[in-house]
mmCIF file of C-alpha atoms in Angstrom:
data_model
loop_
_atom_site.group_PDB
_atom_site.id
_atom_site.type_symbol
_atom_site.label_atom_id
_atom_site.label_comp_id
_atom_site.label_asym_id
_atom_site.label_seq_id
_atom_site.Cartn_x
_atom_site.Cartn_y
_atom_site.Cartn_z
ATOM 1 C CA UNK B 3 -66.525 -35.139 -39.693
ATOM 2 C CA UNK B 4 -67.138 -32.175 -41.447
ATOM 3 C CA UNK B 5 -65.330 -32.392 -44.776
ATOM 4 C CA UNK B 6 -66.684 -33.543 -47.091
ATOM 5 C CA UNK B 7 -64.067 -35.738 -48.942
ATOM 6 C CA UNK B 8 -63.799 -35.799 -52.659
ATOM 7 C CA UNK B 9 -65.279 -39.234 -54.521
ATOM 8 C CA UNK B 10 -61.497 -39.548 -55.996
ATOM 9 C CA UNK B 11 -60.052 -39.540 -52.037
ATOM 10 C CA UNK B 12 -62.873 -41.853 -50.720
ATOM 11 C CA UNK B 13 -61.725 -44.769 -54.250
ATOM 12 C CA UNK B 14 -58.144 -44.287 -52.882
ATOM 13 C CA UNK B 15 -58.939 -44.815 -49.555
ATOM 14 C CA UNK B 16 -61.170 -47.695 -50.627
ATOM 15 C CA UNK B 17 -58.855 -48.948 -52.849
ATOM 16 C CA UNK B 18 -55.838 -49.412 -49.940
ATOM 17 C CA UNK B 19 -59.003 -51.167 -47.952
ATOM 18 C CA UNK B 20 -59.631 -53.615 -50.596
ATOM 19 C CA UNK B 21 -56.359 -54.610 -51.003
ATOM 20 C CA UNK B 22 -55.522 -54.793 -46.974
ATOM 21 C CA UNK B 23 -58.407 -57.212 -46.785
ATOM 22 C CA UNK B 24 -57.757 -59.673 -49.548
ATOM 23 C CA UNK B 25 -53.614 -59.596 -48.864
ATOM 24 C CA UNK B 26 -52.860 -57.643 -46.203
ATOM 25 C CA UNK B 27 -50.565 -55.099 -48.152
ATOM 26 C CA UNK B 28 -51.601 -52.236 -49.322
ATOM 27 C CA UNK B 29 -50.653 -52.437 -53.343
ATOM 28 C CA UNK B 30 -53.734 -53.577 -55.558
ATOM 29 C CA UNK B 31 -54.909 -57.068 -56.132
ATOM 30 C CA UNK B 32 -58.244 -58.264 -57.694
ATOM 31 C CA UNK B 33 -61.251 -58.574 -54.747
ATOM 32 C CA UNK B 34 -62.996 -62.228 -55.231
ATOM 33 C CA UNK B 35 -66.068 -60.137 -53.919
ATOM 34 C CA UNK B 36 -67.092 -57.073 -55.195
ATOM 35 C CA UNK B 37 -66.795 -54.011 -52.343
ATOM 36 C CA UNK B 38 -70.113 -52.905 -52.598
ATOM 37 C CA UNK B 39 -71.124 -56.514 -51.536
ATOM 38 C CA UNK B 40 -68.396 -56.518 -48.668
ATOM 39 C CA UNK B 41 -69.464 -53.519 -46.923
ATOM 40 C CA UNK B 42 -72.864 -54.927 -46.649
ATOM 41 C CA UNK B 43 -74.514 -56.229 -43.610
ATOM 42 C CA UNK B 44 -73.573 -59.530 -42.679
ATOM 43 C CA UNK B 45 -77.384 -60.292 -42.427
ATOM 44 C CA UNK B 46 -77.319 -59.991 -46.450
ATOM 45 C CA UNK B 47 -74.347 -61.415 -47.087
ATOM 46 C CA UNK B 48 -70.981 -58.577 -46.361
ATOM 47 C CA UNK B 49 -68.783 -58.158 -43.699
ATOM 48 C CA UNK B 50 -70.190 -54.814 -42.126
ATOM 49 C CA UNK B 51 -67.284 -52.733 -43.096
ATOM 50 C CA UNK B 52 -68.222 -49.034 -43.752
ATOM 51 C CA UNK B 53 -68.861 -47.814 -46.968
ATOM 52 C CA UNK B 54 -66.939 -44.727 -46.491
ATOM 53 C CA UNK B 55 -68.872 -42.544 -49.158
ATOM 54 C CA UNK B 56 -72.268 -43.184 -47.224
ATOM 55 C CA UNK B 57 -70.786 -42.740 -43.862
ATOM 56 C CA UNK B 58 -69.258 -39.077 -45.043
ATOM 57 C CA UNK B 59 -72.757 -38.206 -46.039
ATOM 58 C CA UNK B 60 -74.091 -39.196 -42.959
ATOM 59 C CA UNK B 61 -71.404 -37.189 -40.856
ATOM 60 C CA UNK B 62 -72.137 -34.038 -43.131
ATOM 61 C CA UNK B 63 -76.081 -34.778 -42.314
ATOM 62 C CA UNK B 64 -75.079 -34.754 -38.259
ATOM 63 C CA UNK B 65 -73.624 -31.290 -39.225
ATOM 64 C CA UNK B 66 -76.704 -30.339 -40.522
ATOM 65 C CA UNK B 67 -78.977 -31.937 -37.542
ATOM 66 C CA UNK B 68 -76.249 -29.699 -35.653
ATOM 67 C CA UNK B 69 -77.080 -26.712 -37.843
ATOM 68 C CA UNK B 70 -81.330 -27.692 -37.349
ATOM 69 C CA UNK B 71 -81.142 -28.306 -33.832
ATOM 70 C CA UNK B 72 -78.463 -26.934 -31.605
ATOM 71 C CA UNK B 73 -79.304 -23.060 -31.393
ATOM 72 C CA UNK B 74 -77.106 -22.333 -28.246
ATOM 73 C CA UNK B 75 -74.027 -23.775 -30.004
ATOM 74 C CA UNK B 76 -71.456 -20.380 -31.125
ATOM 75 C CA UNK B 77 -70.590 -22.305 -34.660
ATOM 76 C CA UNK B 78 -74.491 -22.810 -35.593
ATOM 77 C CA UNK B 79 -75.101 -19.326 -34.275
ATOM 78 C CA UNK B 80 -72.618 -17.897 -36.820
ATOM 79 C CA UNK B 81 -74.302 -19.973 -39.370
ATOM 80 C CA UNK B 82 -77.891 -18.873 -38.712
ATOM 81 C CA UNK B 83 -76.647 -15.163 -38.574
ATOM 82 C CA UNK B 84 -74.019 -14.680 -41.419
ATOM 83 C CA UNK B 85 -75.613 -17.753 -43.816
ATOM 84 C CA UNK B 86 -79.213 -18.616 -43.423
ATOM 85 C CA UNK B 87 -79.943 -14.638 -41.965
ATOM 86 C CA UNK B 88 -82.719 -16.206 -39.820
ATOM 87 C CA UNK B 89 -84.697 -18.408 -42.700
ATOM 88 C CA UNK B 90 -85.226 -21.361 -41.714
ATOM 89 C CA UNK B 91 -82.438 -24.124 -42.605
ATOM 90 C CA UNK B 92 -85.432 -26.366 -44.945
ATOM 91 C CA UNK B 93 -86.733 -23.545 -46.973
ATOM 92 C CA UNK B 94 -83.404 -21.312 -47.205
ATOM 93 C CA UNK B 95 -81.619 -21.066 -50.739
ATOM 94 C CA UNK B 96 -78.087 -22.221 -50.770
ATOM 95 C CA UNK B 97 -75.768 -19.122 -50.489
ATOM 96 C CA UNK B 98 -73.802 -18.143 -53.432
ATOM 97 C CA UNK B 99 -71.284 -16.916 -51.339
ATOM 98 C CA UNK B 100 -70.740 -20.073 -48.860
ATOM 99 C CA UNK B 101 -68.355 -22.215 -48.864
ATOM 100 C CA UNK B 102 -67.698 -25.435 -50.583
ATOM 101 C CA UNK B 103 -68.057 -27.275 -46.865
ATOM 102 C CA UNK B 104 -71.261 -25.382 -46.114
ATOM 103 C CA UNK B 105 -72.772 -26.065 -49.592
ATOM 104 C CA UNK B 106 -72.144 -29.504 -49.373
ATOM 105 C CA UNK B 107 -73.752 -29.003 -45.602
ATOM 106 C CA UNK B 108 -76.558 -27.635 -47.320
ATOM 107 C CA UNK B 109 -77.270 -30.606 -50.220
ATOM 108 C CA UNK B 110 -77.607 -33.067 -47.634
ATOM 109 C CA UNK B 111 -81.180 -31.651 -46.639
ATOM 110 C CA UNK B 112 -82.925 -33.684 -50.050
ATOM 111 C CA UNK B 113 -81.211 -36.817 -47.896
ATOM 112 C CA UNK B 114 -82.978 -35.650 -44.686
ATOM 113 C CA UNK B 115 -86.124 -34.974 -46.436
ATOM 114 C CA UNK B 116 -86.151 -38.461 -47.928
ATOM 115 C CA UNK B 117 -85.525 -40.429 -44.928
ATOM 116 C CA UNK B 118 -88.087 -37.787 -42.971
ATOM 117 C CA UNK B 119 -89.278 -40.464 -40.660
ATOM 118 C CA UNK B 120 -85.773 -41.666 -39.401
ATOM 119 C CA UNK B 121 -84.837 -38.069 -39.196
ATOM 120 C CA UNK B 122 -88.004 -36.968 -36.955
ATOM 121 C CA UNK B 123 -87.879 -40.360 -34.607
ATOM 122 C CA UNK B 124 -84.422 -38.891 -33.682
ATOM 123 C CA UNK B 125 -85.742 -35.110 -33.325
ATOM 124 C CA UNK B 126 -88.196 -36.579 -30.573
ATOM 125 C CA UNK B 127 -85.283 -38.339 -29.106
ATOM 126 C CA UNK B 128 -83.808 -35.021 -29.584
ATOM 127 C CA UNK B 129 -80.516 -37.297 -30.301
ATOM 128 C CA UNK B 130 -78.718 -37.728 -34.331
ATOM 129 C CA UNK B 131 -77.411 -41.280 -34.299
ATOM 130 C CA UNK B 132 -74.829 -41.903 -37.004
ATOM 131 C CA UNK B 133 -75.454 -45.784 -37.261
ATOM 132 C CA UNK B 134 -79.593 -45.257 -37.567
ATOM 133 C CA UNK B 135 -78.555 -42.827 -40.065
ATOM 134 C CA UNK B 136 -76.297 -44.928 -41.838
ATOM 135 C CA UNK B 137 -78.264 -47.965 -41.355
ATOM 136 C CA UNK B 138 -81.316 -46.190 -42.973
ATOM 137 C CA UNK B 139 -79.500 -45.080 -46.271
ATOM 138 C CA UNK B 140 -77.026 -47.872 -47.323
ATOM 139 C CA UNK B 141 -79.014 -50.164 -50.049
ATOM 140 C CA UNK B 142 -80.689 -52.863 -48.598
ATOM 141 C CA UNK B 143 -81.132 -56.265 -50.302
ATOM 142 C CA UNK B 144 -82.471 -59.781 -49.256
ATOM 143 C CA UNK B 145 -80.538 -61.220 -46.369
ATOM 144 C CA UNK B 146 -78.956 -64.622 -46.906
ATOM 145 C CA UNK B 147 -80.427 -67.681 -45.547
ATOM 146 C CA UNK B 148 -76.060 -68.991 -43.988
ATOM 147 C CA UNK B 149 -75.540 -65.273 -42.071
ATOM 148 C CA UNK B 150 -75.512 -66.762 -38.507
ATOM 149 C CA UNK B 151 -73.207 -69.069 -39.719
ATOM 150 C CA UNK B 152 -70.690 -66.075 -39.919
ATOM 151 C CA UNK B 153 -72.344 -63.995 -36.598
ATOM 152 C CA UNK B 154 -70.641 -64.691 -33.457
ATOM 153 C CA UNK B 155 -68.399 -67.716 -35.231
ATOM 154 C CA UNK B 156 -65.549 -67.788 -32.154
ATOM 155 C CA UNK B 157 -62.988 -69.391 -35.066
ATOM 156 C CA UNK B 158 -59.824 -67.741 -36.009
ATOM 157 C CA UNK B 159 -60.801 -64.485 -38.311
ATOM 158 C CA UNK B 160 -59.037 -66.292 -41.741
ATOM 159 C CA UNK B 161 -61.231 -68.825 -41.025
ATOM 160 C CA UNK B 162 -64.753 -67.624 -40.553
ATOM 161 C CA UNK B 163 -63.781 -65.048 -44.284
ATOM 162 C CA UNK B 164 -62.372 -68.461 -45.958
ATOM 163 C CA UNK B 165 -66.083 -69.986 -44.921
ATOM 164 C CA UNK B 166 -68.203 -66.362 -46.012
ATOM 165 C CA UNK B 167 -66.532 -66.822 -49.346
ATOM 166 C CA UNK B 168 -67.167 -70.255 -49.657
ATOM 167 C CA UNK B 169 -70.798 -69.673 -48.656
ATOM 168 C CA UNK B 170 -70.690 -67.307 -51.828
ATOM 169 C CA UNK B 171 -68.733 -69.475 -54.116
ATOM 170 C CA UNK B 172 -65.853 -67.246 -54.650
ATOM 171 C CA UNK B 173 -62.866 -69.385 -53.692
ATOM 172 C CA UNK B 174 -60.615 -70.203 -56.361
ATOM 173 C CA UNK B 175 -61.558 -73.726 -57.208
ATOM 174 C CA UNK B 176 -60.386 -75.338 -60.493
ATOM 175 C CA UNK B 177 -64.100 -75.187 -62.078
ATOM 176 C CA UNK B 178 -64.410 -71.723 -61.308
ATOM 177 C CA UNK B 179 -60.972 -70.784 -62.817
ATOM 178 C CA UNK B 180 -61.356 -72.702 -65.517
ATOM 179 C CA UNK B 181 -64.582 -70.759 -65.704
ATOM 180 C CA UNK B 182 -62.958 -67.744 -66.089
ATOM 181 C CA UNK B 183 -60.675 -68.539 -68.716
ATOM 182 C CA UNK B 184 -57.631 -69.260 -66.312
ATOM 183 C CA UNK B 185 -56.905 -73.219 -66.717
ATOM 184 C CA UNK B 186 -57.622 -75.604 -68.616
ATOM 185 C CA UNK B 187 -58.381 -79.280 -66.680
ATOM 186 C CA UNK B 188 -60.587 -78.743 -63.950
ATOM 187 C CA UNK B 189 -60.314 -81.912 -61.867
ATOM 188 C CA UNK B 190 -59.528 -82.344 -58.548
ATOM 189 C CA UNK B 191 -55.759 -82.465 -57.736
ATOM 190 C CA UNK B 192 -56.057 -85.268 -55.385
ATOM 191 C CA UNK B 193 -57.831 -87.742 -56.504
ATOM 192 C CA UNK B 194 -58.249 -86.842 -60.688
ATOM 193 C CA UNK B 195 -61.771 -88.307 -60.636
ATOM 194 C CA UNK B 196 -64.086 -84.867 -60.390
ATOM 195 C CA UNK B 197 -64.110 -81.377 -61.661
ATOM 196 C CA UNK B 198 -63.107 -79.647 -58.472
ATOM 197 C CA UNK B 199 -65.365 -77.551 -56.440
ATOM 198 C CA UNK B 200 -65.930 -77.162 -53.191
ATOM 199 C CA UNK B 201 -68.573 -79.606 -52.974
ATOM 200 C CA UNK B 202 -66.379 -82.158 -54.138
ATOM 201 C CA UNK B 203 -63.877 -81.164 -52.207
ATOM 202 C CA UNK B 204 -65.774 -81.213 -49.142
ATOM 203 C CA UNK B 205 -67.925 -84.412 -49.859
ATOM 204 C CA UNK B 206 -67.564 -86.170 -52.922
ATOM 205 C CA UNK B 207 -63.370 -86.563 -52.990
ATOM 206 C CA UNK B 208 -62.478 -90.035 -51.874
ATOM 207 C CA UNK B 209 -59.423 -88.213 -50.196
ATOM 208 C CA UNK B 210 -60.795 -84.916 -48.157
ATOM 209 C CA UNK B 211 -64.551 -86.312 -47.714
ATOM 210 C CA UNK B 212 -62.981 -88.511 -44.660
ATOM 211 C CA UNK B 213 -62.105 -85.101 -42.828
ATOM 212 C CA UNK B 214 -65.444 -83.733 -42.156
ATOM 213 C CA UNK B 215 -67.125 -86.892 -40.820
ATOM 214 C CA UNK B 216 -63.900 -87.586 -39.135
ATOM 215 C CA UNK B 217 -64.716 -83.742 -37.182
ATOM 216 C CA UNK B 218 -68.353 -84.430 -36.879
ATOM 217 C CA UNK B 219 -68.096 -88.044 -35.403
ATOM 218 C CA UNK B 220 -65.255 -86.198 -33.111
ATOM 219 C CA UNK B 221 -68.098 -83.722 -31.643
ATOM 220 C CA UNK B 222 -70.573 -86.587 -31.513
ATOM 221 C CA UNK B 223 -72.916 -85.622 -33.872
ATOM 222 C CA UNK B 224 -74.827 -88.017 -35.936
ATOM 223 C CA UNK B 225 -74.897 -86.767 -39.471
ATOM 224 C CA UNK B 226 -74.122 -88.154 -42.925
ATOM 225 C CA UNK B 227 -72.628 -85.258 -45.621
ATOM 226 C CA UNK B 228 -74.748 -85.056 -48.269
ATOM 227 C CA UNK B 229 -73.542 -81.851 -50.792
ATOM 228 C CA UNK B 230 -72.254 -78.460 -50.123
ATOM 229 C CA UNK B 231 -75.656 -76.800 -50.180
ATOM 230 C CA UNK B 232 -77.561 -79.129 -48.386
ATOM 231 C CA UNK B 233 -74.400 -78.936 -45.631
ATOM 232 C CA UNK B 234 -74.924 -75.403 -45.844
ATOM 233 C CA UNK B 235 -79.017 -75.678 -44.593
ATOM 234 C CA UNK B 236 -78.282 -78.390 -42.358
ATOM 235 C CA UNK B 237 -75.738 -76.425 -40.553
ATOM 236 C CA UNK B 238 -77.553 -72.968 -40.457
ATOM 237 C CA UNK B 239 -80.546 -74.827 -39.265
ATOM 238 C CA UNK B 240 -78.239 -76.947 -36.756
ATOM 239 C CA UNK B 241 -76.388 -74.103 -34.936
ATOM 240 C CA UNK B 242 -79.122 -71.577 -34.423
ATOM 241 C CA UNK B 243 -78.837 -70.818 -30.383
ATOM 242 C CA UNK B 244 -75.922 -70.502 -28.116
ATOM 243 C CA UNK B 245 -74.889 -74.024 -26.906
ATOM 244 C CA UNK B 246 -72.122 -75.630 -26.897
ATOM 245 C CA UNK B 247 -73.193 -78.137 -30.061
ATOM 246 C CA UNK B 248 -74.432 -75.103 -31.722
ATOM 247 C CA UNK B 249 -70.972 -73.022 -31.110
ATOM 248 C CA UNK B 250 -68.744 -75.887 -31.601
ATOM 249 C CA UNK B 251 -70.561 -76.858 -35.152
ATOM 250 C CA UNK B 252 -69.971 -73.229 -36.387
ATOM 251 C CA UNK B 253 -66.176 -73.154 -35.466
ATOM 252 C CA UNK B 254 -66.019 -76.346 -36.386
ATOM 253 C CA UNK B 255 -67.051 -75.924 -40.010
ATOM 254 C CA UNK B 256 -65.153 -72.469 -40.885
ATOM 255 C CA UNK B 257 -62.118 -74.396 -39.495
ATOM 256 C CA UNK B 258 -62.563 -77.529 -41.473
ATOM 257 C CA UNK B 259 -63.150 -75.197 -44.660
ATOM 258 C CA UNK B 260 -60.046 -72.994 -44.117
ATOM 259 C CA UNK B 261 -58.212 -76.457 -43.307
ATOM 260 C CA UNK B 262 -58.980 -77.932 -46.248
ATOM 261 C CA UNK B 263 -58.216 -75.308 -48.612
ATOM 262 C CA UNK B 264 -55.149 -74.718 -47.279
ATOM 263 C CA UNK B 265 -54.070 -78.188 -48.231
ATOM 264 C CA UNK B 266 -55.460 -77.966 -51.219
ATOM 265 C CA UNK B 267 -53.319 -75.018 -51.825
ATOM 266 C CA UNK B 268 -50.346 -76.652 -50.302
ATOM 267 C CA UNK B 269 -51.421 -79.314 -52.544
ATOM 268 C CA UNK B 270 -50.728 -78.044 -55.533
ATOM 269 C CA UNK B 271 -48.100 -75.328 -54.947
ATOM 270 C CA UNK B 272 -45.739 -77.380 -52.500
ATOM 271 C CA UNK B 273 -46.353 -80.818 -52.658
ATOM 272 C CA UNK B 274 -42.944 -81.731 -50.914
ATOM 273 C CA UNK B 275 -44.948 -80.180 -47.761
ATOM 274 C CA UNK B 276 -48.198 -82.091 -47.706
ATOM 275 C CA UNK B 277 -49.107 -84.032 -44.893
ATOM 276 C CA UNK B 278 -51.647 -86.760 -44.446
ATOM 277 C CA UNK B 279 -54.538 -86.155 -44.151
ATOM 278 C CA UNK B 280 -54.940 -87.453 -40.830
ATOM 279 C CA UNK B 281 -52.529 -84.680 -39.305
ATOM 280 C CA UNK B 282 -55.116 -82.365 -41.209
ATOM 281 C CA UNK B 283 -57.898 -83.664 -39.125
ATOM 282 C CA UNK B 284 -56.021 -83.680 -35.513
ATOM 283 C CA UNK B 285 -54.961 -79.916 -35.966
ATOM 284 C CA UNK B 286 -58.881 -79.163 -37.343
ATOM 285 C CA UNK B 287 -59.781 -80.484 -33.755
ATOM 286 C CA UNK B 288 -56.802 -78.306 -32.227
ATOM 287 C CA UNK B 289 -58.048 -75.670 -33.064
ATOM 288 C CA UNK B 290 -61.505 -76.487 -32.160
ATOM 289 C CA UNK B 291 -60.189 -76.965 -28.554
ATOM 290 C CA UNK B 292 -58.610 -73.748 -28.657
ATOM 291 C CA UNK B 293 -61.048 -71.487 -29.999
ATOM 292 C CA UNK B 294 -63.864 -73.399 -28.140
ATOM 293 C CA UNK B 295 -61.425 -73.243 -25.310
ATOM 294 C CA UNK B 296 -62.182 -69.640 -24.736
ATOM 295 C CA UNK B 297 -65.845 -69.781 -23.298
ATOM 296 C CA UNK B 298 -65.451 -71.365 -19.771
ATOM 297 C CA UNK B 299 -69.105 -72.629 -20.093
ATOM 298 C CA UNK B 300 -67.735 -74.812 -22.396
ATOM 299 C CA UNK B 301 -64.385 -76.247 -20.881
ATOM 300 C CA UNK B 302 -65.883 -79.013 -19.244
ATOM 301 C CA UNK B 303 -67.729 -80.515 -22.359
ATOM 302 C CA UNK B 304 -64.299 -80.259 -24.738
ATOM 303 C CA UNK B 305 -62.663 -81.786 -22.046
ATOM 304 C CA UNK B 306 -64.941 -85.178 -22.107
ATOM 305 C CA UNK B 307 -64.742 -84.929 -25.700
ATOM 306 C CA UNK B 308 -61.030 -84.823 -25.660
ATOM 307 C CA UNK B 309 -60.872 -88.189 -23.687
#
């Protein structure tokens, strides 16, 4: 906690992160989201992971709070008496003499002066708490309206990031790599009618549209697909609480979206493989059960919809 680690150590560190998240190896591979974005809240749109160079100026600031407030401890003792000579720790020039951990120590009091307020809530508490801290200096920005579609989502993990990047329009769809320069046709690969997107994939494709009003006349709800968007509000606006409609909807959404990219995928890169797309639908609601499966408040409710 007291190093302060070199901005070429925290982008190789970063860089092995990135890569374990996108393909679970550590060798390099292009992020379909930049990392600032992804170690956002997920409130505005990330997937909480630490940003590492934020969180190693935070642990150099608890030094300093250590430093400020913790007179009896032996290491701030030596501190006061060999560096700071009994100034006080705000006012004191750095010391030519320290070292390059100290001095580092000693440039993180502009950050405590410029989040003063945070920093004197906790000196009443008479507590430093890393993830205030931390919470107080990472870059805000305007939180997205489908977040709680990601919070507390009990579907498989591959699921719930294949739904956060479609949320974001990041998956690889035809229209978007043809976007980028990497094909040339854009339309859909099952039924040739459509530049493929997710929207058409979801809704408009006279082949996949059946799956998710197959899945949402399974759970019983009465609702016609309109677009991608539009699903998008419905849903966020739909699942808001803690039922059982409102759990089941979420998982039942970032399953049906991982689901059907997949056989997109398998679609196009192993077409001897495909199944129908009613086996796609039966293990969409498998995995509903499962998942869903998991809160005993809800076990009796799957089981009358699995009659």
């Amino acid at each position: 906690m007291c190093f302060p680690l070199p901005k070429a150590v925290i982008h190789k560190i970063e860089a092995i992160c990135r890569a374990f998240v996108w393909t679970g190896k550590d060798k390099g591979h292009k992020s379909p989201v930049a990392w600032h974005q992804v170690c956002r809240p997920i409130k505005q749109g990330g997937m909480n992971i630490i940003n590492m160079g934020i969180w190693n100026q935070v642990a150099l600031l608890k030094c300093l709070w250590n430093i400020a407030m913790k007179l009896d401890n032996l290491w701030v003792k030596w501190v006061h008496l060999y560096y700071l000579k009994r100034n006080n720790i705000w006012t004191a020039s750095t010391p030519t003499t320290c070292t390059w951990i100290m001095r580092a120590i000693f440039e993180r009091r502009s950050d405590a002066q410029e989040h003063h307020q945070i920093w004197l809530q906790m000196q009443n508490i008479g507590k430093f708490s890393m993830k205030r801290m931390y919470d107080c200096i990472i870059p805000t920005v305007p939180n997205v309206s489908w977040s709680s579609l990601i919070q507390h989502n009990q579907a498989r993990p591959r699921s719930v990031v294949c739904l956060w990047l479609a949320c974001q329009d990041r998956l690889a769809t035809k229209v978007r790599l043809k976007r980028l320069g990497l094909l040339q046709s854009e339309h859909c690969s099952f039924c040739n009618e459509a530049p493929e997107d997710f929207n058409h994939l979801l809704i408009e494709c006279r082949i996949c549209s059946v799956v998710w009003k197959e899945i949402l006349q399974w759970l019983q709800v009465r609702h016609t697909p309109r677009n991608w968007l539009e699903e998008i509000k419905w849903l966020t606006s739909s699942s808001r609480g803690k039922g059982f409609v409102q759990s089941m909807l979420k998982i039942s959404i970032a399953e049906t979206v991982y689901a059907l990219w997949s056989y997109r995928n398998t679609n196009i890169f192993d077409r001897n493989n495909v199944d129908n797309i009613n086996s796609v639908v039966r293990r969409i609601i498998d995995m509903i059960v499962q998942r869903g499966w998991m809160k005993p408040k809800h076990r009796s409710k799957l089981a009358v919809l699995m009659l």
